[in-house]
mmCIF file of N, CA and C in Angstrom:
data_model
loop_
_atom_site.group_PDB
_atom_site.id
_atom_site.type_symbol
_atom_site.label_atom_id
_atom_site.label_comp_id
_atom_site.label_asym_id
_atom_site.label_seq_id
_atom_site.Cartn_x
_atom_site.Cartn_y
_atom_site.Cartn_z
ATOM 1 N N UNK A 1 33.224 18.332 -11.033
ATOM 2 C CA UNK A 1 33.731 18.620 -9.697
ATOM 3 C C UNK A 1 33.324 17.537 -8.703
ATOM 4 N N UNK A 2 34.098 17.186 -7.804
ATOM 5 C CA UNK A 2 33.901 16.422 -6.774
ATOM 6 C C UNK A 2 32.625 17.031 -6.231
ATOM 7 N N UNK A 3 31.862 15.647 -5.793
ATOM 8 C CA UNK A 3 30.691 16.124 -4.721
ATOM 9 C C UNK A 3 29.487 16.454 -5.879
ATOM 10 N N UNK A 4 29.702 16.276 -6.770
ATOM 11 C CA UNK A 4 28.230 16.678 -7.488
ATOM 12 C C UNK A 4 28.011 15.899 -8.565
ATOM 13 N N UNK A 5 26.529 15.169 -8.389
ATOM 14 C CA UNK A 5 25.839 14.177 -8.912
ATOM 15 C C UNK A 5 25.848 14.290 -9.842
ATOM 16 N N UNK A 6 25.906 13.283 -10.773
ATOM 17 C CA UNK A 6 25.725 13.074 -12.371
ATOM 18 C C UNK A 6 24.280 12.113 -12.601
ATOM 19 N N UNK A 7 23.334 12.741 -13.151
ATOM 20 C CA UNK A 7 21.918 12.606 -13.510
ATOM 21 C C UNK A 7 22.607 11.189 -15.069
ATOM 22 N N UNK A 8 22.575 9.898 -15.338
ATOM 23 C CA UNK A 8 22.120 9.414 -16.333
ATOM 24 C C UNK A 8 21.453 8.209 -16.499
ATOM 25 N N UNK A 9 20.653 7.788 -17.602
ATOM 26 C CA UNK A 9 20.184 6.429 -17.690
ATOM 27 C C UNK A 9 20.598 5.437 -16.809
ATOM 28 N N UNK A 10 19.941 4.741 -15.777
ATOM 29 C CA UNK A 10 19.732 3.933 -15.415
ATOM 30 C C UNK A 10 21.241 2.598 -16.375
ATOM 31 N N UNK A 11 21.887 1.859 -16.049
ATOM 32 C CA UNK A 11 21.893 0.514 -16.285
ATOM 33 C C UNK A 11 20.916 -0.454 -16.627
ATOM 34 N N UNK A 12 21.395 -1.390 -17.482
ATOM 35 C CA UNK A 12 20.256 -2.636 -17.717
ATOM 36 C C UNK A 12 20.064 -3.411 -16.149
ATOM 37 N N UNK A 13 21.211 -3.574 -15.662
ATOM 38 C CA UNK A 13 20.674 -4.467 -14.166
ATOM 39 C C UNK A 13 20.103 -3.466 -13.120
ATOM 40 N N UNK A 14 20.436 -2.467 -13.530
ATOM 41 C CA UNK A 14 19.920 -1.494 -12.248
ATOM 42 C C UNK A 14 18.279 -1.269 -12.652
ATOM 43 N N UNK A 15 17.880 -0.356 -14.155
ATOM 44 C CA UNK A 15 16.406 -0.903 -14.593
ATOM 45 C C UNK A 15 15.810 -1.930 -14.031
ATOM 46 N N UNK A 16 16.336 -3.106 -13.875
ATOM 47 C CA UNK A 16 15.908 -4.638 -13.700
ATOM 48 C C UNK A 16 14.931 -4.454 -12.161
ATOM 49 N N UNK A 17 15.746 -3.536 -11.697
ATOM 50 C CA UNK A 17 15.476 -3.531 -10.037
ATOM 51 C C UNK A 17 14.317 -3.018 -9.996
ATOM 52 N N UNK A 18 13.692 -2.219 -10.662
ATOM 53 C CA UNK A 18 12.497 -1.691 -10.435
ATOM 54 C C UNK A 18 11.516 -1.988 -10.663
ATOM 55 N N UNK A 19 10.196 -1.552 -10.017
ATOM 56 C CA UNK A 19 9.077 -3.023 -9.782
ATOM 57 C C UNK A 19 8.356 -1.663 -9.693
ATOM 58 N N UNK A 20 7.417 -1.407 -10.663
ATOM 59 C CA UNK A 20 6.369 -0.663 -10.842
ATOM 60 C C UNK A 20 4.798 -1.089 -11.030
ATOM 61 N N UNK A 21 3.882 -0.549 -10.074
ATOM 62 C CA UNK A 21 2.899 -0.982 -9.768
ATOM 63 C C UNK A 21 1.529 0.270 -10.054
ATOM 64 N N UNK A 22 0.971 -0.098 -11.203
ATOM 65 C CA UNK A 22 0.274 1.014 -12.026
ATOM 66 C C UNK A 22 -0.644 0.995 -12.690
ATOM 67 N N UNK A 23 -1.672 2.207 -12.996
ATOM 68 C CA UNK A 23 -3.151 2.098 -13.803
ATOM 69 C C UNK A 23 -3.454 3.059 -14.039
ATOM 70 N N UNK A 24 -4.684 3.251 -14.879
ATOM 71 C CA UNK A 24 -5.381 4.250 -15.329
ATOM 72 C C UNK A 24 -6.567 4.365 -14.533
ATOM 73 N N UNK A 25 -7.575 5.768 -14.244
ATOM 74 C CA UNK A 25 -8.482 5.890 -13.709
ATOM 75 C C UNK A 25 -8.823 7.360 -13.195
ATOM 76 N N UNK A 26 -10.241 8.006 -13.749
ATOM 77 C CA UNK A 26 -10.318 9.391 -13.483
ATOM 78 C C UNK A 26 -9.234 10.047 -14.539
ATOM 79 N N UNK A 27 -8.794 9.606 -15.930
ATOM 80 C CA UNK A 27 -8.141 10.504 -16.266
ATOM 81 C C UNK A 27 -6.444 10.755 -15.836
ATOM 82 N N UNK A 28 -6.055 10.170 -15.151
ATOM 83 C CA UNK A 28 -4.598 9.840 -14.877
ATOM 84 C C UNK A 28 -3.892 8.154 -14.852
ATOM 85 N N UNK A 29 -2.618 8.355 -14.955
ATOM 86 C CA UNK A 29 -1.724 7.318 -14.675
ATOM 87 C C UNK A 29 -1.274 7.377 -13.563
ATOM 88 N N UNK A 30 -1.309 6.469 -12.448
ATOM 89 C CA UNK A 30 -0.773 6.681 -11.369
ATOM 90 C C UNK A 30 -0.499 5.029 -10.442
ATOM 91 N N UNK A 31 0.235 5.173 -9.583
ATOM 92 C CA UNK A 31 0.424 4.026 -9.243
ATOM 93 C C UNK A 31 2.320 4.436 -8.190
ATOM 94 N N UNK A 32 2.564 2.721 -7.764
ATOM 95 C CA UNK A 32 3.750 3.302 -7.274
ATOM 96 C C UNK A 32 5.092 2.519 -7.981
ATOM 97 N N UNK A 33 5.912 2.782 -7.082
ATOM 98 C CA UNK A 33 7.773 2.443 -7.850
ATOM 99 C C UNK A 33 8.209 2.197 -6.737
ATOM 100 N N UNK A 34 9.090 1.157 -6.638
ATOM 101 C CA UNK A 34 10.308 0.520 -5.743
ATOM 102 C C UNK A 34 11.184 0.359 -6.298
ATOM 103 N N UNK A 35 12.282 1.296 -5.610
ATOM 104 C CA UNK A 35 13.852 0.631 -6.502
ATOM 105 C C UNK A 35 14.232 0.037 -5.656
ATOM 106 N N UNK A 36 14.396 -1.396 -6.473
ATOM 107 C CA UNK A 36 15.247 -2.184 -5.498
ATOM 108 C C UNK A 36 16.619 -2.399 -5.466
ATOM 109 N N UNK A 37 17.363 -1.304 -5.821
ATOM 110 C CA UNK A 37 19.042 -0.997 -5.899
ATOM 111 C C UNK A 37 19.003 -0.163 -4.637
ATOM 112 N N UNK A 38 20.488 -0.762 -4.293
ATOM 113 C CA UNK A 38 21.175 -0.478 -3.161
ATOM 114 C C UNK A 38 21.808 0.894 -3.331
ATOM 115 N N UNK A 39 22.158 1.509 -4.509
ATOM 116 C CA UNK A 39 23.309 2.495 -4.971
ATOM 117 C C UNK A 39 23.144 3.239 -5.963
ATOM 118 N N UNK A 40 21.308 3.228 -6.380
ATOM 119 C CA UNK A 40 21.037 4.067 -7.319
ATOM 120 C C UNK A 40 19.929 4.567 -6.638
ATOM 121 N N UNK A 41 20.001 6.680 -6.836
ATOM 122 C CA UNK A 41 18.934 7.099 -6.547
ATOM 123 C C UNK A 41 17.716 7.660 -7.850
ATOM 124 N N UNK A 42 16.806 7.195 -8.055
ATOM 125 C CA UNK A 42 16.321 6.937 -9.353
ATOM 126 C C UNK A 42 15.452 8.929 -9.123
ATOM 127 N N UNK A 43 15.577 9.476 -10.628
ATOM 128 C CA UNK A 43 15.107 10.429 -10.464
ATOM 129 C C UNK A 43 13.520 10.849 -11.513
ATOM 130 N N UNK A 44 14.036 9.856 -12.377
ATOM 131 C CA UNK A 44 12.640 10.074 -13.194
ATOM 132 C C UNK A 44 12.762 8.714 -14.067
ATOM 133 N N UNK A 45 11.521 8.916 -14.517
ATOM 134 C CA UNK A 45 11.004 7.280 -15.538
ATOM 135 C C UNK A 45 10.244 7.704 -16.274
ATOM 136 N N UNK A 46 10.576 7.170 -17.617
ATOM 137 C CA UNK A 46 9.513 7.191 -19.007
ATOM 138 C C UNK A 46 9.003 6.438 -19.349
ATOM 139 N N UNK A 47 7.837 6.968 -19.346
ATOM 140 C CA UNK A 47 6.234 5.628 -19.505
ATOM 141 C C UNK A 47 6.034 5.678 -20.920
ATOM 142 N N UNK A 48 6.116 4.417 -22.075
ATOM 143 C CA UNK A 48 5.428 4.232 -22.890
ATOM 144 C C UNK A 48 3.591 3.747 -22.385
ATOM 145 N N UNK A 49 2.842 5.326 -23.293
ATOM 146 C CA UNK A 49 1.381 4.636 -23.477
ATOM 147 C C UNK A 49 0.723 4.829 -24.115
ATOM 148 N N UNK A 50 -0.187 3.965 -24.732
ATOM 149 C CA UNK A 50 -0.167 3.928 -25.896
ATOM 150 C C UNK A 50 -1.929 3.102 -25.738
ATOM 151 N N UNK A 51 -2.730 3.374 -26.601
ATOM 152 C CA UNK A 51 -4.284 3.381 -26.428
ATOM 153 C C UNK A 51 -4.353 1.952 -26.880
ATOM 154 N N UNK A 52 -5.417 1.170 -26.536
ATOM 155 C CA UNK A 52 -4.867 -0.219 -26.896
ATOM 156 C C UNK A 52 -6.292 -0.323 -28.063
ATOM 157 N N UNK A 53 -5.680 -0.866 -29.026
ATOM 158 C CA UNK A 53 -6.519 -0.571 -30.427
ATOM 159 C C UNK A 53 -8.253 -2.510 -30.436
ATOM 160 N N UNK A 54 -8.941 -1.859 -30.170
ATOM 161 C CA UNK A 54 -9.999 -2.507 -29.856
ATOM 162 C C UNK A 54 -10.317 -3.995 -30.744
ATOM 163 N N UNK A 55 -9.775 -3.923 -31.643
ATOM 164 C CA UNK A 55 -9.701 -4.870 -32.548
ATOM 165 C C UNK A 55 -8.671 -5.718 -32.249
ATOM 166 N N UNK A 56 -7.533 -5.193 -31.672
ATOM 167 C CA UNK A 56 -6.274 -6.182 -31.314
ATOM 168 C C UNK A 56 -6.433 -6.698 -29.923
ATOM 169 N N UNK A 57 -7.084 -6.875 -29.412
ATOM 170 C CA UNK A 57 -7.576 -6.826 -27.825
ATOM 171 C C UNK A 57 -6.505 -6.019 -26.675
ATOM 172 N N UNK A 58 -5.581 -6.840 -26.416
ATOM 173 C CA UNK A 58 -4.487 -5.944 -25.262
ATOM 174 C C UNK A 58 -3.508 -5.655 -26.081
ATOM 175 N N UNK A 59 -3.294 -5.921 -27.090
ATOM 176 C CA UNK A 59 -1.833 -5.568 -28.035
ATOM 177 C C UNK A 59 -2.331 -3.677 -28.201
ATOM 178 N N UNK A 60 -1.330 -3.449 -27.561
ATOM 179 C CA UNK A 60 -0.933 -1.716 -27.704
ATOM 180 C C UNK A 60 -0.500 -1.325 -29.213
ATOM 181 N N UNK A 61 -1.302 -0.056 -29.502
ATOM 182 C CA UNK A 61 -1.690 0.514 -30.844
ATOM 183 C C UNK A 61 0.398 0.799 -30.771
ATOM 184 N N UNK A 62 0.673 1.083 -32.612
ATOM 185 C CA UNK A 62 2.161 2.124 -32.506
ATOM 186 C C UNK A 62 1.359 3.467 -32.572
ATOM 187 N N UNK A 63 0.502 4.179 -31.990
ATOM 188 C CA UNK A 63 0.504 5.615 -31.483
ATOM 189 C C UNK A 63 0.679 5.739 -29.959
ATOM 190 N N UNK A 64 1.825 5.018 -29.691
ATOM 191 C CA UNK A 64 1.924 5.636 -28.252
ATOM 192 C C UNK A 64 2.962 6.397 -28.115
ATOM 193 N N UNK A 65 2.787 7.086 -26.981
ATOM 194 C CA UNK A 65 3.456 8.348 -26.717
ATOM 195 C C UNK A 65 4.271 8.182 -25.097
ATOM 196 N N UNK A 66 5.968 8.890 -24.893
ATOM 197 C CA UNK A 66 6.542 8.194 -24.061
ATOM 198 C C UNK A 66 6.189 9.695 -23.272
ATOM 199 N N UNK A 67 5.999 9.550 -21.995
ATOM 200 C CA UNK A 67 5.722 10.410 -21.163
ATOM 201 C C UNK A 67 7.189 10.249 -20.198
ATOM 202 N N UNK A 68 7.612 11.641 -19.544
ATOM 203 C CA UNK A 68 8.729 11.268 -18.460
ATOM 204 C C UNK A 68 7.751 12.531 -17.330
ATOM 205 N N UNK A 69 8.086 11.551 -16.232
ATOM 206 C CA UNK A 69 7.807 11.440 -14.823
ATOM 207 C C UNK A 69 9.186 12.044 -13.993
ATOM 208 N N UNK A 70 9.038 13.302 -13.409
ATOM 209 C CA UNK A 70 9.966 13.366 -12.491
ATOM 210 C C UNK A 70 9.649 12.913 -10.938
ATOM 211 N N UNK A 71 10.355 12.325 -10.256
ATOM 212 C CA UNK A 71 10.886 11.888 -9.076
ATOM 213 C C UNK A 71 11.520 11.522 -8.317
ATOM 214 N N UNK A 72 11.345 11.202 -7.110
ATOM 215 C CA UNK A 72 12.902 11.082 -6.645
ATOM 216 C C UNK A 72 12.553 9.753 -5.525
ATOM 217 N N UNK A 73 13.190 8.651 -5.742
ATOM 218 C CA UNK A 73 12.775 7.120 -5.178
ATOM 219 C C UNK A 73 14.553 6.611 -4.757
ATOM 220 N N UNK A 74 14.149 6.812 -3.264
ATOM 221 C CA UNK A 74 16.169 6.313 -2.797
ATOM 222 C C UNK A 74 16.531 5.160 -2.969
ATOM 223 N N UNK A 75 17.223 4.390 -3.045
ATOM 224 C CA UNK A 75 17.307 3.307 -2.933
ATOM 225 C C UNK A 75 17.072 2.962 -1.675
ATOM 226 N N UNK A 76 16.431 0.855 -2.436
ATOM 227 C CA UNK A 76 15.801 0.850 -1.429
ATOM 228 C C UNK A 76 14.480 0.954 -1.358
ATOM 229 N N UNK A 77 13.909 1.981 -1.413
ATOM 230 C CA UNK A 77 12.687 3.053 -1.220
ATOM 231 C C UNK A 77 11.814 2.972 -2.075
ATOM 232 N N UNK A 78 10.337 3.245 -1.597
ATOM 233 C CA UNK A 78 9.323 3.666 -2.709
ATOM 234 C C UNK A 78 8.745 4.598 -3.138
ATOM 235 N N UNK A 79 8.168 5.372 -3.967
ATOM 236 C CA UNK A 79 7.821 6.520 -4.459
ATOM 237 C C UNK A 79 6.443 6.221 -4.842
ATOM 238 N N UNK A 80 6.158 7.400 -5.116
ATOM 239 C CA UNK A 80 4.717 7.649 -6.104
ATOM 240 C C UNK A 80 5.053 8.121 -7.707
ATOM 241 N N UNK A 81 4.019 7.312 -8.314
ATOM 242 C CA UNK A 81 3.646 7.763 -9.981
ATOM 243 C C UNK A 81 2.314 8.180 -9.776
ATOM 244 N N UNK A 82 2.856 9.455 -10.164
ATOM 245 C CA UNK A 82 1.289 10.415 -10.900
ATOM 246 C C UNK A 82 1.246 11.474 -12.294
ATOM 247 N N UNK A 83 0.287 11.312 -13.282
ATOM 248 C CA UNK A 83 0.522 12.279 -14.175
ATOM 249 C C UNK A 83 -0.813 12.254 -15.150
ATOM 250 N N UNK A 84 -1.351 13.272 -15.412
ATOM 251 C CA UNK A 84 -2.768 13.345 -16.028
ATOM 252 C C UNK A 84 -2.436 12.776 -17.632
ATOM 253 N N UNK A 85 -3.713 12.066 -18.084
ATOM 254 C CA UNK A 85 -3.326 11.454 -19.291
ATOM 255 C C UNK A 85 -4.147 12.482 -20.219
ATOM 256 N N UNK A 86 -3.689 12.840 -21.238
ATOM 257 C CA UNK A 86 -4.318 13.885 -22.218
ATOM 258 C C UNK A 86 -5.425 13.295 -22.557
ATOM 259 N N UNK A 87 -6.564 13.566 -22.521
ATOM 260 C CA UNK A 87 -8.060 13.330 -22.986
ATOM 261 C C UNK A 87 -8.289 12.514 -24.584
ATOM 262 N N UNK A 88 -8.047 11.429 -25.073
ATOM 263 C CA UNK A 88 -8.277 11.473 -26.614
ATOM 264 C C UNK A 88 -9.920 10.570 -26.834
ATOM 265 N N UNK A 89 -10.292 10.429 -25.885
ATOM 266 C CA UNK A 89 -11.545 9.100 -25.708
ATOM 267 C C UNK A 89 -11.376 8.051 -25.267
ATOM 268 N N UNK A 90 -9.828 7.606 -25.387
ATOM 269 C CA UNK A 90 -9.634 6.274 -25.548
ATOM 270 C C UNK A 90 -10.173 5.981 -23.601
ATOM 271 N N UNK A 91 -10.600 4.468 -24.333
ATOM 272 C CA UNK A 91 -11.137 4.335 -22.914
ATOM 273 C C UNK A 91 -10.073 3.081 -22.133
ATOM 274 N N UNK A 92 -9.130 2.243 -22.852
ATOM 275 C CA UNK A 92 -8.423 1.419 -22.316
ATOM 276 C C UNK A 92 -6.723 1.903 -22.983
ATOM 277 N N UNK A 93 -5.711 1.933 -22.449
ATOM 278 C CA UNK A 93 -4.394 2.052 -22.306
ATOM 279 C C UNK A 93 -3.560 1.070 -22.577
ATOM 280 N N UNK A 94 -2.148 0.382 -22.579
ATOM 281 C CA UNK A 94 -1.385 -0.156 -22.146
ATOM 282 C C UNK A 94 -0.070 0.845 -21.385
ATOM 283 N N UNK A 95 0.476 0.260 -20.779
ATOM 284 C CA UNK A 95 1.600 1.073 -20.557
ATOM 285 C C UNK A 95 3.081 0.346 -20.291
ATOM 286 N N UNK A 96 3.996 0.805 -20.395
ATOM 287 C CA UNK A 96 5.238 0.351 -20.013
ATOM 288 C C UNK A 96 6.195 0.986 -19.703
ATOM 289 N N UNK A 97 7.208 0.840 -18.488
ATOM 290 C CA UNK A 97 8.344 1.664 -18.019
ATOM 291 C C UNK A 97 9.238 1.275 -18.907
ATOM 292 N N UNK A 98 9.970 1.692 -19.602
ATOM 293 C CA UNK A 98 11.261 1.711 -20.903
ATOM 294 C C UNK A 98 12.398 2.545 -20.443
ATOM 295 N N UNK A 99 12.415 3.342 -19.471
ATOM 296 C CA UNK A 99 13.886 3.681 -19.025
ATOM 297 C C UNK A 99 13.827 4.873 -17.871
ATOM 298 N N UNK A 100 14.987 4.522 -17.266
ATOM 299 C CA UNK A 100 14.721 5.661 -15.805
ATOM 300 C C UNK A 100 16.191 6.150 -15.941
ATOM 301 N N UNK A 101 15.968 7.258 -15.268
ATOM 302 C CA UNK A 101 17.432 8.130 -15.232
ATOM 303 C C UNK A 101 17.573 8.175 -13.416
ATOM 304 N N UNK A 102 18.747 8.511 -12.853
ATOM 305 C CA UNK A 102 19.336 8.686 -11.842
ATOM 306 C C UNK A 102 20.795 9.041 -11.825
ATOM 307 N N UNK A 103 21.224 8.648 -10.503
ATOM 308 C CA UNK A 103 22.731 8.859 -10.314
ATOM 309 C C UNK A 103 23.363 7.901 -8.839
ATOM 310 N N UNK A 104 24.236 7.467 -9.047
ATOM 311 C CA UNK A 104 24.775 6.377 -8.234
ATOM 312 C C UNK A 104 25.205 7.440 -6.985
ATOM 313 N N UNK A 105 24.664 6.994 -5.735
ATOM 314 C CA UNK A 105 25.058 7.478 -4.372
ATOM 315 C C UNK A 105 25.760 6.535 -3.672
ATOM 316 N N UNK A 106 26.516 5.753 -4.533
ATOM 317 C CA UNK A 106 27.454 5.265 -2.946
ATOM 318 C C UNK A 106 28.764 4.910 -4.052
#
């Protein structure tokens, strides 16, 4: 129906736009997001993270796990990332944004 938003994946150039600024500490991931699209309102993002295996120095272990983040960042605009990281010991992380969902407002 006319007038009502369609929620999907992000574009590769529209992804491109976003500039995420982020860490671990106290037990959460948190940090912020700027979309820098004119015509996408971004509604959530999935964080690959993944414990970074001590022997490989920063190279991220394959046990990571993709977390999704709901929010809502206008274009344009910046938001907040927040989300508690499940307890396993690990004491260092990597992380990476791998895909955001939204819907085009203009």
């Amino acid at each position: 129906p006319e007038g009502e938003l369609t929620e999907a994946d992000l574009p590769a150039d529209a992804f491109s736009k976003l500039v995420t600024h982020a860490g671990f500490g106290y037990g959460a991931f948190s940090g912020s997001i700027y979309n820098g699209n004119g015509d996408y309102t971004v509604t959530q993002v999935t964080v690959l993270i993944a414990p970074v295996a001590p022997t490989k120095g920063a190279e991220a272990s394959v046990n990571g796990k993709e977390y999704n983040i709901k929010l809502t960042v206008q274009p344009l605009g910046k938001g907040a990332l927040s989300m508690l990281i499940p307890s396993d010991n690990t004491l260092e992380y990597s992380w990476k944004v791998v895909k955001a969902r939204g819907y085009k407002t203009r």
